[in-house]
Coordinates of C-alpha atoms in Angstrom, one line a residue:
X232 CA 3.1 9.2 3.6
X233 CA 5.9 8.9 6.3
X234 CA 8.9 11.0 6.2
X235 CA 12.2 10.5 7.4
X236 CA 12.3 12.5 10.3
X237 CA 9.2 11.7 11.7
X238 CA 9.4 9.8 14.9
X239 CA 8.2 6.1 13.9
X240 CA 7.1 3.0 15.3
X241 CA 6.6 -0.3 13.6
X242 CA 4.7 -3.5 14.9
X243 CA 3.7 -6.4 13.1
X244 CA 1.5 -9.6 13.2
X245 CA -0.2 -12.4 11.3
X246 CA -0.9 -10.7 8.6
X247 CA -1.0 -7.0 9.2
X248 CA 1.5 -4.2 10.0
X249 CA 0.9 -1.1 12.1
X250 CA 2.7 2.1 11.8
X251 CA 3.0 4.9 13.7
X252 CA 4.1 8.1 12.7
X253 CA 4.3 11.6 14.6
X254 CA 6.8 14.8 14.4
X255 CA 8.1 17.5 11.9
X256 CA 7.9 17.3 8.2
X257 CA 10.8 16.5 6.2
X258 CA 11.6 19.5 3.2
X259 CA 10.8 16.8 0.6
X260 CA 7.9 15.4 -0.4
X261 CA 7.5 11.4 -1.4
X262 CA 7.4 10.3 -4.8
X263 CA 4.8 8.1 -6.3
X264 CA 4.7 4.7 -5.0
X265 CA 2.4 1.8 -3.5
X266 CA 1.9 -1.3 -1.4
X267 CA 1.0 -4.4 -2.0
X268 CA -1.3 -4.4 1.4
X269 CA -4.9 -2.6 1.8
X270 CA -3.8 0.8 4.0
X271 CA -6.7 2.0 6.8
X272 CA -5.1 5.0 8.2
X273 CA -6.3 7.1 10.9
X274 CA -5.4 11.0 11.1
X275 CA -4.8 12.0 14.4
X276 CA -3.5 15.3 14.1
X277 CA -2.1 17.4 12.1
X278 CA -3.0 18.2 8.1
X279 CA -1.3 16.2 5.7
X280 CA -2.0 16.8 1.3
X281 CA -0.8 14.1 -0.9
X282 CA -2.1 12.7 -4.0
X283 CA -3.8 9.3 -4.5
X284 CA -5.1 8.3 -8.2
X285 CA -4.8 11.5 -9.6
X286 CA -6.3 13.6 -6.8
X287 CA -5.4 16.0 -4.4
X288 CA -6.3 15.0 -1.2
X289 CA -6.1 16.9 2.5
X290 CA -5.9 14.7 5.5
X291 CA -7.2 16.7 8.8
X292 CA -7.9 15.0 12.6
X293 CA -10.2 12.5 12.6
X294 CA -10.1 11.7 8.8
X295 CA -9.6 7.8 8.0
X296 CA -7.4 7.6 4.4
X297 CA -8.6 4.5 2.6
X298 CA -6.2 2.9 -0.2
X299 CA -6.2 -0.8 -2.3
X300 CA -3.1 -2.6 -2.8
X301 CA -1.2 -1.1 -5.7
X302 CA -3.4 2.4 -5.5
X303 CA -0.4 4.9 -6.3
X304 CA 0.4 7.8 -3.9
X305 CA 2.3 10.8 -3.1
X306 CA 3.4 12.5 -0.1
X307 CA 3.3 15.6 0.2
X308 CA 5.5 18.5 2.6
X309 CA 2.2 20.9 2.3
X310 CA 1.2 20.1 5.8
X311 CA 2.1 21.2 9.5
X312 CA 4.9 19.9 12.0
X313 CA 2.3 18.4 14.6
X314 CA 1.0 15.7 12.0
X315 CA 0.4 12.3 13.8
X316 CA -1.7 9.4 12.4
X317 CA -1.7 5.1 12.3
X318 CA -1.3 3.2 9.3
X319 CA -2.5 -0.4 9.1
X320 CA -1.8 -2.2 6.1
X321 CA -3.6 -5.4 6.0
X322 CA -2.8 -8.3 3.8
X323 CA -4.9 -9.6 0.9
X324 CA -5.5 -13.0 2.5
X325 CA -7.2 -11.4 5.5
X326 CA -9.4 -9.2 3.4
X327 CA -10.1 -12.5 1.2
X328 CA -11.2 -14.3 4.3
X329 CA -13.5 -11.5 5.8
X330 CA -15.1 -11.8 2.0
X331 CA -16.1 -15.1 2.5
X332 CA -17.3 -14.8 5.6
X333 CA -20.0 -12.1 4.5
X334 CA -20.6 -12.4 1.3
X335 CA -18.8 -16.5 0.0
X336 CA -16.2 -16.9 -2.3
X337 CA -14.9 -13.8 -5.1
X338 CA -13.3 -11.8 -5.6
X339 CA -11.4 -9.5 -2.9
X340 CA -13.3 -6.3 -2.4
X341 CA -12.0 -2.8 -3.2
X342 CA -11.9 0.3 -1.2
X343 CA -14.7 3.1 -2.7
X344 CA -13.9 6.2 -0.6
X345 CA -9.9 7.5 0.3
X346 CA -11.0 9.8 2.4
X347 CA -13.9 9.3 5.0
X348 CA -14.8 11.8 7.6
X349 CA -16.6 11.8 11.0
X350 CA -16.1 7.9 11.8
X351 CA -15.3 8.1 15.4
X352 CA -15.4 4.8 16.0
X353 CA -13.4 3.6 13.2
X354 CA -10.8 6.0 14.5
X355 CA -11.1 4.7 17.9
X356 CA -10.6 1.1 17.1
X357 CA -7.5 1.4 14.9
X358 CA -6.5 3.4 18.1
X359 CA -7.3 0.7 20.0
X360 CA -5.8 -2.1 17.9
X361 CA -2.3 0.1 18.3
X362 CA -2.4 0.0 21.5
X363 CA -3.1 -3.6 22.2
X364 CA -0.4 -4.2 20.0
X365 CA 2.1 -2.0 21.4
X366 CA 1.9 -3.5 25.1
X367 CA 3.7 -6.6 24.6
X368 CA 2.5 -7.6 28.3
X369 CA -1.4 -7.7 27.3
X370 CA -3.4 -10.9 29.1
X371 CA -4.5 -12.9 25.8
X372 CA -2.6 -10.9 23.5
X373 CA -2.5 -12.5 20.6
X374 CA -6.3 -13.5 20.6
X375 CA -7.0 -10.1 21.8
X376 CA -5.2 -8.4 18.7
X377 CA -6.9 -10.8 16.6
X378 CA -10.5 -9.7 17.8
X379 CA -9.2 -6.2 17.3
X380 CA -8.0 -6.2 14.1
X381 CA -11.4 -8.0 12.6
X382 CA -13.2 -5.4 14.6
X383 CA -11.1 -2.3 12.2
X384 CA -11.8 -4.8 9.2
X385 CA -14.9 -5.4 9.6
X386 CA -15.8 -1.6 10.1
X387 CA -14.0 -0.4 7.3
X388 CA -14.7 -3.3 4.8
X389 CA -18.5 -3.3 5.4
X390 CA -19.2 0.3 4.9
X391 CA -16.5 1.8 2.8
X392 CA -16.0 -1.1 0.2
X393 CA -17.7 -3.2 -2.5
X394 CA -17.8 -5.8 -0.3
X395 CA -21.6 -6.2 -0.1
X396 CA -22.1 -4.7 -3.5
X397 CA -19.3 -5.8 -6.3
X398 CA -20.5 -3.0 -8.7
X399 CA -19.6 0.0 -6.8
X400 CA -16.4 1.8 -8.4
X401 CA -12.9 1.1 -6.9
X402 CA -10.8 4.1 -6.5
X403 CA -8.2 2.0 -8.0
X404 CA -10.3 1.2 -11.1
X405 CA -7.9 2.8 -14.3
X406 CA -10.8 4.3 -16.7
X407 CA -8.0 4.2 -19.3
X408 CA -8.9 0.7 -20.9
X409 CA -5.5 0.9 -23.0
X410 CA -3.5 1.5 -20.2
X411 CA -5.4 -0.5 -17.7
X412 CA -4.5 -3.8 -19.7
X413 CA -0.6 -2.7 -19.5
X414 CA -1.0 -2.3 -15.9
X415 CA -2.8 -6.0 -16.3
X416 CA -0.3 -7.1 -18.2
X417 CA 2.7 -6.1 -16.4
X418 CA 1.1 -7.7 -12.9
X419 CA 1.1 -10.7 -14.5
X420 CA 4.7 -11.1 -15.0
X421 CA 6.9 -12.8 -12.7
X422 CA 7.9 -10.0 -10.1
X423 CA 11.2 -10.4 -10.3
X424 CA 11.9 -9.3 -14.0
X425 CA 14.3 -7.1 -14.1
X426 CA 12.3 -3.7 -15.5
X427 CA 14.9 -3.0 -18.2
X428 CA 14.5 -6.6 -20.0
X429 CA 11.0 -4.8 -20.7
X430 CA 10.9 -2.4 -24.1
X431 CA 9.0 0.7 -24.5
X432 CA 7.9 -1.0 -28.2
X433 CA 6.5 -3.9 -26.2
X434 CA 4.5 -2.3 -23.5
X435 CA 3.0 0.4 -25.9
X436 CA 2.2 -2.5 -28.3
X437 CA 0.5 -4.1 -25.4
X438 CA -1.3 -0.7 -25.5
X439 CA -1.9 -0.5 -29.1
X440 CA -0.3 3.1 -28.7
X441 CA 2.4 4.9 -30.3
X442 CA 5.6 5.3 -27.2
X443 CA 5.5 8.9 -27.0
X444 CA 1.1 8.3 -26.4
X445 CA 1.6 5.5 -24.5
X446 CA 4.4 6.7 -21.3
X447 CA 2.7 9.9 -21.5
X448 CA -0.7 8.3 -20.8
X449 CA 0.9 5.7 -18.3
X450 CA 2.1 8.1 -15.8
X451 CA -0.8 11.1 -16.2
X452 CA -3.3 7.8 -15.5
X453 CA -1.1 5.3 -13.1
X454 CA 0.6 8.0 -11.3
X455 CA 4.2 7.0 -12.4
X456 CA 6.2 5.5 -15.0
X457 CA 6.1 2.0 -16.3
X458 CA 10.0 1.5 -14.9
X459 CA 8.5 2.9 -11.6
X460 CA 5.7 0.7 -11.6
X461 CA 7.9 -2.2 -12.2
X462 CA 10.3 -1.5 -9.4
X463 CA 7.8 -0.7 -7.1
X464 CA 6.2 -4.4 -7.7
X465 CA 9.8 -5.9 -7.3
X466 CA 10.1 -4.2 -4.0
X467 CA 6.0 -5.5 -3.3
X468 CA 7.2 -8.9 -3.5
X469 CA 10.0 -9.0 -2.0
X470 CA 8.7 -7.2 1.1
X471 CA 6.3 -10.5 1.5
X472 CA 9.5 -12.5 0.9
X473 CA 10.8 -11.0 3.6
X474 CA 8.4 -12.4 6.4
X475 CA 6.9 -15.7 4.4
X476 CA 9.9 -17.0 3.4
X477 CA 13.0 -18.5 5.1
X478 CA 15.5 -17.2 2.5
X479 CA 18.3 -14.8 3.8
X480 CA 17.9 -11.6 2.7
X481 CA 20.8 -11.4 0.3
X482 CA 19.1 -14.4 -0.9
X483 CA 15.4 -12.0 -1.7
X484 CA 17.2 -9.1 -2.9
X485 CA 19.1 -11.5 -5.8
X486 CA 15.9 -12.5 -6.6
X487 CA 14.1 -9.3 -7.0
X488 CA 16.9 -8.2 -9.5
X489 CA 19.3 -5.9 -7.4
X490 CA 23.0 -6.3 -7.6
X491 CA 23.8 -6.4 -4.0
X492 CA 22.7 -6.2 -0.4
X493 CA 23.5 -2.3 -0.4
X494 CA 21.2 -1.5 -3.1
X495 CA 18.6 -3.0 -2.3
X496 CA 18.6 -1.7 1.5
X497 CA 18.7 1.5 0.0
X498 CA 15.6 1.2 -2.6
X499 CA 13.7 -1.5 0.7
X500 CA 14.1 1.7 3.0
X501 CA 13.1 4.3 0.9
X502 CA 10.1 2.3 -0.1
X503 CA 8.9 0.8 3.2
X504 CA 10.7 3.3 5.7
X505 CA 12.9 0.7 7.5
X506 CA 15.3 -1.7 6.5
X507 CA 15.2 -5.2 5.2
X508 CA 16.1 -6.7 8.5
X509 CA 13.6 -4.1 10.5
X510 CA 10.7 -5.5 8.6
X511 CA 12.0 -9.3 8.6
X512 CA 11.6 -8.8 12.2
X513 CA 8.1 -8.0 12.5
X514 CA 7.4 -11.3 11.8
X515 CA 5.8 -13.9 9.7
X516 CA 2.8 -12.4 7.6

């Protein structure tokens, strides 16, 4: 949802990376695209709109926006020039962890709400967390920002998930069944095929759908187009790459199918908001 001339701010740890955004709106509004993290974001001004599986959601003060790793979104410029809110996207491993602390091993749990409304303390602690992560000086830091980051977790997790009951409805669950084993299908590829070694006649087969049925259905149910999707994943992994691996980055963007370092600093900053190196630099996940 950030735009490039907000003012922005960028911290990372074990497994988790905060953002904070604040300022004017840019004229254009984000196209579809997703993470490969769990996103707790806490409005804290301003009124934001974008789109999140197929919906039209409005973001005011106060709201907490709740999205699963690969949940396609939008941004949208609908909004006003004082917006300012916190983004925490939290690996998969962390969430997997707090699941088998509360409820033993399965499967990772799924956010059930996007929006959620009047959760002052939720608010307060992703507040909180920021802070503590933003004063590189704290006493006991890193403990500290461990405690704080569980506390978020455990808040959102617990009450706005299926973590204590597996049956409650993801909002990432595709009610397509077709379409929802192309999108089943294309995760499990490697994520570094290069999208256009992928034919339309093999994904709507996949589908059991004729192509014209099938790309029509993808993006009016996915929220973007099967070439989308598959970049977008490329850009997922590599991203992880980024701060697991030791490979250069020249090295990651090779890998993820882009010609060169250019292009994929390019497509790396349009999808995460900061360069290859900026993110490397966060630190390991």
């Amino acid at each position: 949802m950030a735009r490039a001339d907000l003012h922005t701010a960028f911290f990372g740890g074990r497994g988790f990376t905060l953002y904070h955004a604040s300022g004017a709106h840019g004229s254009r509004p984000l196209t579809p695209h997703f993470h490969d993290e769990y996103l707790i974001c806490a409005q804290l001004a301003g009124q934001e709109e974008c789109h999140v599986a197929g919906r039209l959601f409005s973001f005011e003060p106060g709201d907490v926006v709740l999205m699963n790793p690969q949940q396609v979104h939008t941004g949208n410029a609908r909004g006003s020039s004082d917006v300012d809110y916190i983004s925490l996207y939290v690996d998969r491993r962390l969430a997997l962890g707090l699941v088998e602390d509360v409820a033993g091993p399965r499967c990772a749990p799924e956010f059930t709400s996007v929006r959620v409304t009047g959760r002052v303390e939720l608010v307060a602690a992703i507040q909180a967390l920021h802070d503590l992560v933003r004063s590189d000086s704290a006493p006991g830091r890193t403990l500290d920002v461990e405690a704080a980051l569980q506390h978020v977790m455990n808040q959102a997790f617990t009450e706005f998930s299926n973590l204590r009951e597996p049956l409650r409805r993801s909002t990432n669950r595709i009610a397509h069944r077709k379409i929802a084993r192309v999108v089943d299908y294309i995760r499990s590829l490697d994520p570094r095929i290069d999208p256009t070694t992928l034919s339309l006649d093999e994904l709507a087969s996949v589908a059991e759908l004729s192509k014209y049925h099938f790309l029509r259905q993808f993006a009016q149910v996915v929220g973007m187009t099967p070439g989308a999707y598959l970049r977008t994943l490329r850009l997922c992994h590599a991203a992880r790459e980024l701060r697991s691996s030791r490979r250069s980055i020249l090295e990651i963007a090779l890998g993820a199918g882009f010609a060169d370092h250019p292009s994929f600093s390019r497509a790396f900053a349009r999808h995460m908001g900061m360069t290859p190196s900026q993110y490397q630099a966060l630190g390991p996940l």
